[in-house]
Amino acid sequence: MDLEQVPSAGVDTASGDVVEDVPQALLNFRHSNPDKETDILDIDLVDKDDIQACAGYVREIYEYLLASEGKYQLSPGFLDHQADFTAEDRTVLVDWIARCHTRFNLANESFFHCVTILDTYLSRCEVSRANSRLLGIACLFIAAKYEQSYIPSLRHFVDALNQCELEYLPICKCQNPRSGACYTCSREAIIEMEETVLHALDFMLAMPTILTFLRRYARICEMKNRDRYIAFYISELTCLTTSMLQFKPSEIAAGCIAMSRRLTRKSTWDETLEKYSGYSEADTKKVMTEISTILKKYACSSKARYIRRKYSQEDRFYGVSIMIESVVNQALNLQKGDKPTA
């Protein structure tokens, strides 16, 4: 599949840090009638006797999530007030968080929740580049507590922080400080940063993330494992850039599903996805255009080396990052071939 086949679209810039509106997807979702006799499959029917699947009110759950996600949406320029932390610094930090997340064998929910917590904090408070790794590991610690059944020991987070380059280490407050930070000082720094982040967010942690909708949409279209991992990989790459914040998490999730289906030569969208997501195929085109740009920028870049390395594992993730890299290289080579020679 050629990435250039993705239709182009304009870019809307959010006017403020928080977007409050009634999303069209929510209106479409409300107006769709789940009881109407159609040829569209009722995907929740199979779970009607499973009390853990919440099939009886899953529709109301996602209606609430669609309505609430806009309350937490940030503008792409949410880092403009930062004096010593840039969008490039954030890209490096998020990729490093992905490394720690994989190292601790945490659930995917913890990674996406961590990035959401991180961005919300950065939109409200200034942080220095030197303290960015401390902030990142504290956000991951918070997300793990929120999402995980089993939480790794704080020692694991301290060890990950202390293995960073010297410039990112917390200041050691011991009487005889060594080069770097000691366990005790780093442990106290993480706990202190955790408290700072939670107070800055007013302990409001129930933000919908990309994965909240991605899992639902993947189930709707009954994606096979490889296709689902392609969508997961793309969604993690979208976390590296602030440009995707012009879209809501549900929009990004829809775009990732559509791009995965396009890359695997399936129809981009169908009536079932439209019914259960509230998005039409036309709604996904603008997101896919931005995703196409992100793939060209990061699928072959060292800036996403830890995310790429994670999804290059053949036994766990079908080596989807290698496959995507091949597709991107083909698209870039075609672009170069189309340019007139001097």
CSV table of C-alpha atoms in Angstrom, one decimal:
chain,number,residue,atom,x,y,z
A,1,MET,CA,0.0,0.0,0.0
A,2,ASP,CA,1.3,3.4,-0.9
A,3,LEU,CA,1.0,6.0,1.9
A,4,GLU,CA,0.4,8.6,-0.8
A,5,GLN,CA,-3.0,7.1,-1.4
A,6,VAL,CA,-4.2,8.6,1.8
A,7,PRO,CA,-6.3,11.7,0.9
A,8,SER,CA,-5.0,15.0,1.9
A,9,ALA,CA,-6.9,17.3,4.2
A,10,GLY,CA,-6.6,20.7,5.9
A,11,VAL,CA,-5.5,21.2,9.5
A,12,ASP,CA,-7.6,22.9,12.1
A,13,THR,CA,-5.8,24.5,15.0
A,14,ALA,CA,-7.4,24.4,18.4
A,15,SER,CA,-7.9,27.9,19.8
A,16,GLY,CA,-7.5,27.1,23.5
A,17,ASP,CA,-6.0,24.6,25.8
A,18,VAL,CA,-9.3,22.9,26.5
A,19,VAL,CA,-11.8,22.1,23.8
A,20,GLU,CA,-15.5,22.0,24.9
A,21,ASP,CA,-18.0,21.2,22.2
A,22,VAL,CA,-20.5,18.6,21.3
A,23,PRO,CA,-18.6,16.3,18.9
A,24,GLN,CA,-20.3,15.2,15.7
A,25,ALA,CA,-19.3,11.6,16.5
A,26,LEU,CA,-21.4,11.7,19.7
A,27,LEU,CA,-24.4,13.1,17.8
A,28,ASN,CA,-24.1,10.4,15.2
A,29,PHE,CA,-23.6,7.8,18.0
A,30,ARG,CA,-26.8,9.0,19.8
A,31,HIS,CA,-28.8,9.0,16.6
A,32,SER,CA,-27.9,5.5,15.5
A,33,ASN,CA,-30.5,3.0,16.6
A,34,PRO,CA,-29.1,-0.2,18.0
A,35,ASP,CA,-32.5,-1.9,18.0
A,36,LYS,CA,-33.3,-1.1,14.4
A,37,GLU,CA,-33.4,-4.1,12.1
A,38,THR,CA,-30.4,-3.9,9.8
A,39,ASP,CA,-27.8,-6.1,8.3
A,40,ILE,CA,-25.2,-4.7,10.7
A,41,LEU,CA,-23.9,-7.2,13.2
A,42,ASP,CA,-24.7,-6.7,16.9
A,43,ILE,CA,-21.2,-7.1,18.2
A,44,ASP,CA,-22.3,-7.1,21.9
A,45,LEU,CA,-24.9,-9.9,21.5
A,46,VAL,CA,-22.3,-12.6,22.1
A,47,ASP,CA,-21.4,-11.1,25.4
A,48,LYS,CA,-25.0,-10.6,26.7
A,49,ASP,CA,-24.5,-13.3,29.4
A,50,ASP,CA,-21.0,-12.2,30.4
A,51,ILE,CA,-21.4,-9.8,33.4
A,52,GLN,CA,-17.8,-8.6,33.0
A,53,ALA,CA,-18.4,-7.5,29.4
A,54,CYS,CA,-21.2,-5.0,30.5
A,55,ALA,CA,-23.0,-5.7,27.3
A,56,GLY,CA,-26.2,-4.3,28.7
A,57,TYR,CA,-24.9,-0.8,29.0
A,58,VAL,CA,-21.7,-0.7,27.0
A,59,ARG,CA,-23.4,1.7,24.7
A,60,GLU,CA,-24.0,4.1,27.5
A,61,ILE,CA,-20.4,3.8,28.6
A,62,TYR,CA,-19.0,4.8,25.3
A,63,GLU,CA,-21.5,7.6,24.9
A,64,TYR,CA,-20.2,9.0,28.2
A,65,LEU,CA,-16.6,8.6,27.0
A,66,LEU,CA,-17.3,10.4,23.7
A,67,ALA,CA,-19.0,13.2,25.6
A,68,SER,CA,-16.2,13.5,28.2
A,69,GLU,CA,-13.0,13.2,26.1
A,70,GLY,CA,-13.3,16.8,24.9
A,71,LYS,CA,-12.9,18.1,28.5
A,72,TYR,CA,-9.4,16.8,28.6
A,73,GLN,CA,-8.2,17.7,25.1
A,74,LEU,CA,-5.2,19.9,24.8
A,75,SER,CA,-4.2,22.1,21.9
A,76,PRO,CA,-1.1,21.2,19.8
A,77,GLY,CA,0.6,24.3,21.2
A,78,PHE,CA,0.3,23.3,24.8
A,79,LEU,CA,4.1,23.4,25.3
A,80,ASP,CA,4.4,27.0,24.1
A,81,HIS,CA,4.7,28.3,27.7
A,82,GLN,CA,7.6,26.0,28.5
A,83,ALA,CA,11.0,27.8,28.7
A,84,ASP,CA,13.3,24.8,28.9
A,85,PHE,CA,11.3,21.9,27.4
A,86,THR,CA,10.5,21.6,23.7
A,87,ALA,CA,8.3,19.3,21.6
A,88,GLU,CA,11.5,17.5,20.5
A,89,ASP,CA,12.4,16.9,24.2
A,90,ARG,CA,8.9,15.5,24.7
A,91,THR,CA,9.4,13.1,21.8
A,92,VAL,CA,12.6,11.7,23.3
A,93,LEU,CA,10.9,11.5,26.7
A,94,VAL,CA,7.8,9.6,25.4
A,95,ASP,CA,10.0,7.1,23.6
A,96,TRP,CA,12.1,6.6,26.8
A,97,ILE,CA,8.8,6.1,28.7
A,98,ALA,CA,7.9,3.4,26.2
A,99,ARG,CA,11.3,1.7,26.9
A,100,CYS,CA,10.5,1.7,30.7
A,101,HIS,CA,7.0,0.5,30.1
A,102,THR,CA,8.2,-2.5,28.1
A,103,ARG,CA,10.9,-3.2,30.6
A,104,PHE,CA,8.4,-3.4,33.4
A,105,ASN,CA,6.0,-5.5,31.3
A,106,LEU,CA,3.1,-3.1,32.0
A,107,ALA,CA,-0.3,-3.2,30.2
A,108,ASN,CA,-0.7,-1.0,27.2
A,109,GLU,CA,-3.3,1.1,29.1
A,110,SER,CA,-0.5,2.2,31.4
A,111,PHE,CA,1.6,3.7,28.6
A,112,PHE,CA,-1.3,5.7,27.1
A,113,HIS,CA,-2.5,6.9,30.5
A,114,CYS,CA,1.0,7.9,31.4
A,115,VAL,CA,1.3,10.1,28.2
A,116,THR,CA,-2.1,11.7,28.9
A,117,ILE,CA,-1.0,12.5,32.5
A,118,LEU,CA,2.3,13.8,31.3
A,119,ASP,CA,0.8,16.1,28.7
A,120,THR,CA,-1.9,17.4,31.1
A,121,TYR,CA,0.8,18.3,33.7
A,122,LEU,CA,3.0,19.9,31.0
A,123,SER,CA,0.1,22.1,29.9
A,124,ARG,CA,-0.3,23.4,33.4
A,125,CYS,CA,3.2,23.5,34.9
A,126,GLU,CA,6.7,24.3,33.7
A,127,VAL,CA,9.4,21.7,33.8
A,128,SER,CA,13.1,21.8,33.0
A,129,ARG,CA,14.7,19.4,30.6
A,130,ALA,CA,16.9,18.1,33.4
A,131,ASN,CA,13.8,17.0,35.4
A,132,SER,CA,12.0,15.6,32.4
A,133,ARG,CA,13.0,11.9,33.1
A,134,LEU,CA,12.0,12.3,36.7
A,135,LEU,CA,8.6,13.6,35.6
A,136,GLY,CA,8.2,10.8,33.1
A,137,ILE,CA,8.9,8.0,35.5
A,138,ALA,CA,6.6,9.6,38.1
A,139,CYS,CA,3.8,9.7,35.6
A,140,LEU,CA,4.4,6.1,34.6
A,141,PHE,CA,4.3,5.2,38.3
A,142,ILE,CA,1.0,6.9,38.7
A,143,ALA,CA,-0.5,5.3,35.6
A,144,ALA,CA,0.7,1.9,36.7
A,145,LYS,CA,-1.0,2.4,40.1
A,146,TYR,CA,-4.2,3.3,38.2
A,147,GLU,CA,-4.2,0.6,35.6
A,148,GLN,CA,-2.3,-2.4,36.8
A,149,SER,CA,-3.5,-5.3,39.0
A,150,TYR,CA,0.1,-5.9,39.9
A,151,ILE,CA,2.3,-2.8,40.4
A,152,PRO,CA,6.1,-3.2,40.0
A,153,SER,CA,8.1,-2.2,43.1
A,154,LEU,CA,9.1,1.4,43.4
A,155,ARG,CA,12.7,0.2,43.2
A,156,HIS,CA,12.2,-0.7,39.6
A,157,PHE,CA,11.3,2.9,38.8
A,158,VAL,CA,14.2,4.2,40.8
A,159,ASP,CA,16.6,1.9,39.0
A,160,ALA,CA,15.3,3.0,35.6
A,161,LEU,CA,15.8,6.6,36.5
A,162,ASN,CA,19.3,6.1,37.9
A,163,GLN,CA,20.4,4.5,34.7
A,164,CYS,CA,19.7,7.7,32.8
A,165,GLU,CA,22.4,10.0,31.6
A,166,LEU,CA,23.9,12.2,34.3
A,167,GLU,CA,22.2,15.3,33.1
A,168,TYR,CA,18.7,13.8,33.9
A,169,LEU,CA,19.5,12.5,37.4
A,170,PRO,CA,18.0,14.1,40.5
A,171,ILE,CA,20.3,16.1,42.7
A,172,CYS,CA,21.7,13.9,45.4
A,173,LYS,CA,21.2,15.4,48.8
A,174,CYS,CA,23.4,13.1,50.8
A,175,GLN,CA,26.2,14.4,52.8
A,176,ASN,CA,28.7,12.6,50.6
A,177,PRO,CA,27.1,12.8,47.2
A,178,ARG,CA,28.6,10.5,44.5
A,179,SER,CA,28.5,11.1,40.8
A,180,GLY,CA,24.9,10.5,39.9
A,181,ALA,CA,22.1,10.0,42.4
A,182,CYS,CA,21.8,7.4,45.2
A,183,TYR,CA,18.8,5.2,45.6
A,184,THR,CA,17.4,7.0,48.6
A,185,CYS,CA,17.5,10.5,47.0
A,186,SER,CA,16.0,9.2,43.7
A,187,ARG,CA,13.2,7.4,45.6
A,188,GLU,CA,12.3,10.5,47.5
A,189,ALA,CA,12.4,12.6,44.3
A,190,ILE,CA,10.0,10.2,42.5
A,191,ILE,CA,7.6,10.3,45.4
A,192,GLU,CA,7.8,14.1,45.7
A,193,MET,CA,7.2,14.4,41.9
A,194,GLU,CA,4.3,12.0,42.1
A,195,GLU,CA,2.6,14.2,44.7
A,196,THR,CA,3.3,17.3,42.6
A,197,VAL,CA,1.7,15.8,39.5
A,198,LEU,CA,-1.4,14.6,41.4
A,199,HIS,CA,-2.0,18.0,43.0
A,200,ALA,CA,-1.4,19.7,39.6
A,201,LEU,CA,-4.1,17.5,38.1
A,202,ASP,CA,-6.4,17.8,41.1
A,203,PHE,CA,-6.3,14.0,41.2
A,204,MET,CA,-8.5,13.9,38.1
A,205,LEU,CA,-7.1,10.8,36.4
A,206,ALA,CA,-10.1,9.3,34.6
A,207,MET,CA,-9.2,10.6,31.2
A,208,PRO,CA,-10.2,8.6,28.1
A,209,THR,CA,-7.2,7.6,26.1
A,210,ILE,CA,-6.6,6.4,22.5
A,211,LEU,CA,-6.6,2.8,23.7
A,212,THR,CA,-10.0,3.3,25.4
A,213,PHE,CA,-11.5,3.5,21.9
A,214,LEU,CA,-8.9,1.5,20.0
A,215,ARG,CA,-9.7,-1.8,21.7
A,216,ARG,CA,-13.4,-1.2,21.1
A,217,TYR,CA,-13.0,-0.4,17.4
A,218,ALA,CA,-10.6,-3.4,16.9
A,219,ARG,CA,-13.3,-5.7,18.3
A,220,ILE,CA,-16.0,-4.1,16.2
A,221,CYS,CA,-14.2,-5.0,12.9
A,222,GLU,CA,-12.9,-8.4,14.3
A,223,MET,CA,-9.3,-7.6,13.6
A,224,LYS,CA,-6.8,-10.4,13.5
A,225,ASN,CA,-3.8,-10.2,15.9
A,226,ARG,CA,-1.3,-8.8,13.3
A,227,ASP,CA,-3.7,-6.1,12.1
A,228,ARG,CA,-4.5,-5.1,15.6
A,229,TYR,CA,-0.8,-4.8,16.5
A,230,ILE,CA,-0.3,-2.6,13.4
A,231,ALA,CA,-3.0,-0.3,14.8
A,232,PHE,CA,-1.4,-0.4,18.3
A,233,TYR,CA,2.0,0.4,16.8
A,234,ILE,CA,0.6,3.3,14.9
A,235,SER,CA,-1.2,4.6,17.9
A,236,GLU,CA,2.0,4.6,20.0
A,237,LEU,CA,3.8,6.5,17.3
A,238,THR,CA,1.1,9.1,17.3
A,239,CYS,CA,2.0,9.8,21.0
A,240,LEU,CA,5.4,11.1,19.9
A,241,THR,CA,4.1,14.3,18.4
A,242,THR,CA,2.0,17.1,19.7
A,243,SER,CA,0.4,17.6,16.3
A,244,MET,CA,-2.1,14.8,16.9
A,245,LEU,CA,-3.6,16.7,19.8
A,246,GLN,CA,-5.7,18.5,17.3
A,247,PHE,CA,-7.8,15.3,17.3
A,248,LYS,CA,-9.7,13.7,20.1
A,249,PRO,CA,-8.6,10.2,21.3
A,250,SER,CA,-11.6,8.6,19.6
A,251,GLU,CA,-10.7,10.2,16.3
A,252,ILE,CA,-7.0,9.1,16.6
A,253,ALA,CA,-8.2,5.5,17.4
A,254,ALA,CA,-10.5,5.5,14.4
A,255,GLY,CA,-7.7,6.8,12.2
A,256,CYS,CA,-5.3,4.1,13.4
A,257,ILE,CA,-7.9,1.4,12.7
A,258,ALA,CA,-8.5,2.8,9.3
A,259,MET,CA,-4.8,3.1,8.5
A,260,SER,CA,-4.2,-0.5,9.6
A,261,ARG,CA,-7.0,-1.7,7.4
A,262,ARG,CA,-5.6,0.3,4.5
A,263,LEU,CA,-2.1,-1.1,5.0
A,264,THR,CA,-3.4,-4.7,5.0
A,265,ARG,CA,-5.4,-4.0,1.8
A,266,LYS,CA,-8.8,-4.1,3.4
A,267,SER,CA,-11.6,-1.6,3.0
A,268,THR,CA,-10.8,1.4,5.2
A,269,TRP,CA,-14.2,1.7,6.9
A,270,ASP,CA,-17.6,0.0,6.9
A,271,GLU,CA,-21.1,0.5,8.2
A,272,THR,CA,-20.5,-1.5,11.3
A,273,LEU,CA,-17.6,0.7,12.3
A,274,GLU,CA,-19.6,3.8,11.5
A,275,LYS,CA,-22.5,2.7,13.6
A,276,TYR,CA,-20.5,1.8,16.7
A,277,SER,CA,-17.9,4.6,16.5
A,278,GLY,CA,-20.0,7.5,15.3
A,279,TYR,CA,-17.4,8.3,12.6
A,280,SER,CA,-17.8,8.0,8.9
A,281,GLU,CA,-15.1,7.0,6.4
A,282,ALA,CA,-14.8,10.7,5.5
A,283,ASP,CA,-14.2,11.6,9.1
A,284,THR,CA,-11.1,9.4,9.2
A,285,LYS,CA,-9.4,10.9,6.2
A,286,LYS,CA,-7.9,13.9,7.9
A,287,VAL,CA,-6.6,11.8,10.7
A,288,MET,CA,-5.1,9.3,8.3
A,289,THR,CA,-3.3,12.2,6.5
A,290,GLU,CA,-1.6,13.2,9.7
A,291,ILE,CA,-0.8,9.6,10.5
A,292,SER,CA,0.8,9.2,7.1
A,293,THR,CA,3.1,12.1,7.9
A,294,ILE,CA,4.0,10.6,11.3
A,295,LEU,CA,4.8,7.3,9.8
A,296,LYS,CA,7.2,8.9,7.3
A,297,LYS,CA,8.8,10.8,10.1
A,298,TYR,CA,9.2,8.1,12.8
A,299,ALA,CA,8.8,4.7,11.3
A,300,CYS,CA,12.4,4.7,10.2
A,301,SER,CA,13.8,7.2,12.8
A,302,SER,CA,16.0,6.7,15.8
A,303,LYS,CA,13.6,9.1,17.7
A,304,ALA,CA,11.2,6.2,18.0
A,305,ARG,CA,13.8,3.5,18.5
A,306,TYR,CA,12.3,1.9,21.6
A,307,ILE,CA,8.7,1.8,20.2
A,308,ARG,CA,10.1,0.4,16.9
A,309,ARG,CA,12.2,-2.2,18.8
A,310,LYS,CA,9.2,-3.3,20.8
A,311,TYR,CA,7.1,-4.0,17.8
A,312,SER,CA,9.9,-5.6,15.8
A,313,GLN,CA,9.5,-8.7,17.9
A,314,GLU,CA,8.2,-11.4,15.7
A,315,ASP,CA,7.0,-13.8,18.4
A,316,ARG,CA,4.9,-11.1,20.2
A,317,PHE,CA,4.0,-8.5,17.7
A,318,TYR,CA,4.5,-10.2,14.3
A,319,GLY,CA,7.3,-7.8,13.6
A,320,VAL,CA,4.8,-5.1,12.4
A,321,SER,CA,7.3,-2.2,12.9
A,322,ILE,CA,9.6,-3.9,10.3
A,323,MET,CA,6.7,-4.3,7.9
A,324,ILE,CA,5.7,-0.6,8.3
A,325,GLU,CA,9.3,0.5,7.8
A,326,SER,CA,9.4,-1.3,4.5
A,327,VAL,CA,6.1,0.3,3.4
A,328,VAL,CA,7.3,3.7,4.4
A,329,ASN,CA,10.7,3.2,2.6
A,330,GLN,CA,8.8,2.2,-0.6
A,331,ALA,CA,6.6,5.3,-0.4
A,332,LEU,CA,9.6,7.6,0.1
A,333,ASN,CA,11.5,6.0,-2.7
A,334,LEU,CA,8.5,6.5,-5.0
A,335,GLN,CA,8.4,10.1,-4.0
A,336,LYS,CA,12.1,10.5,-4.8
A,337,GLY,CA,11.5,8.8,-8.2
A,338,ASP,CA,8.7,11.2,-9.0
A,339,LYS,CA,10.9,14.3,-8.6
A,340,PRO,CA,12.5,15.6,-11.7
A,341,THR,CA,16.2,15.2,-11.9
A,342,ALA,CA,18.4,18.2,-12.1
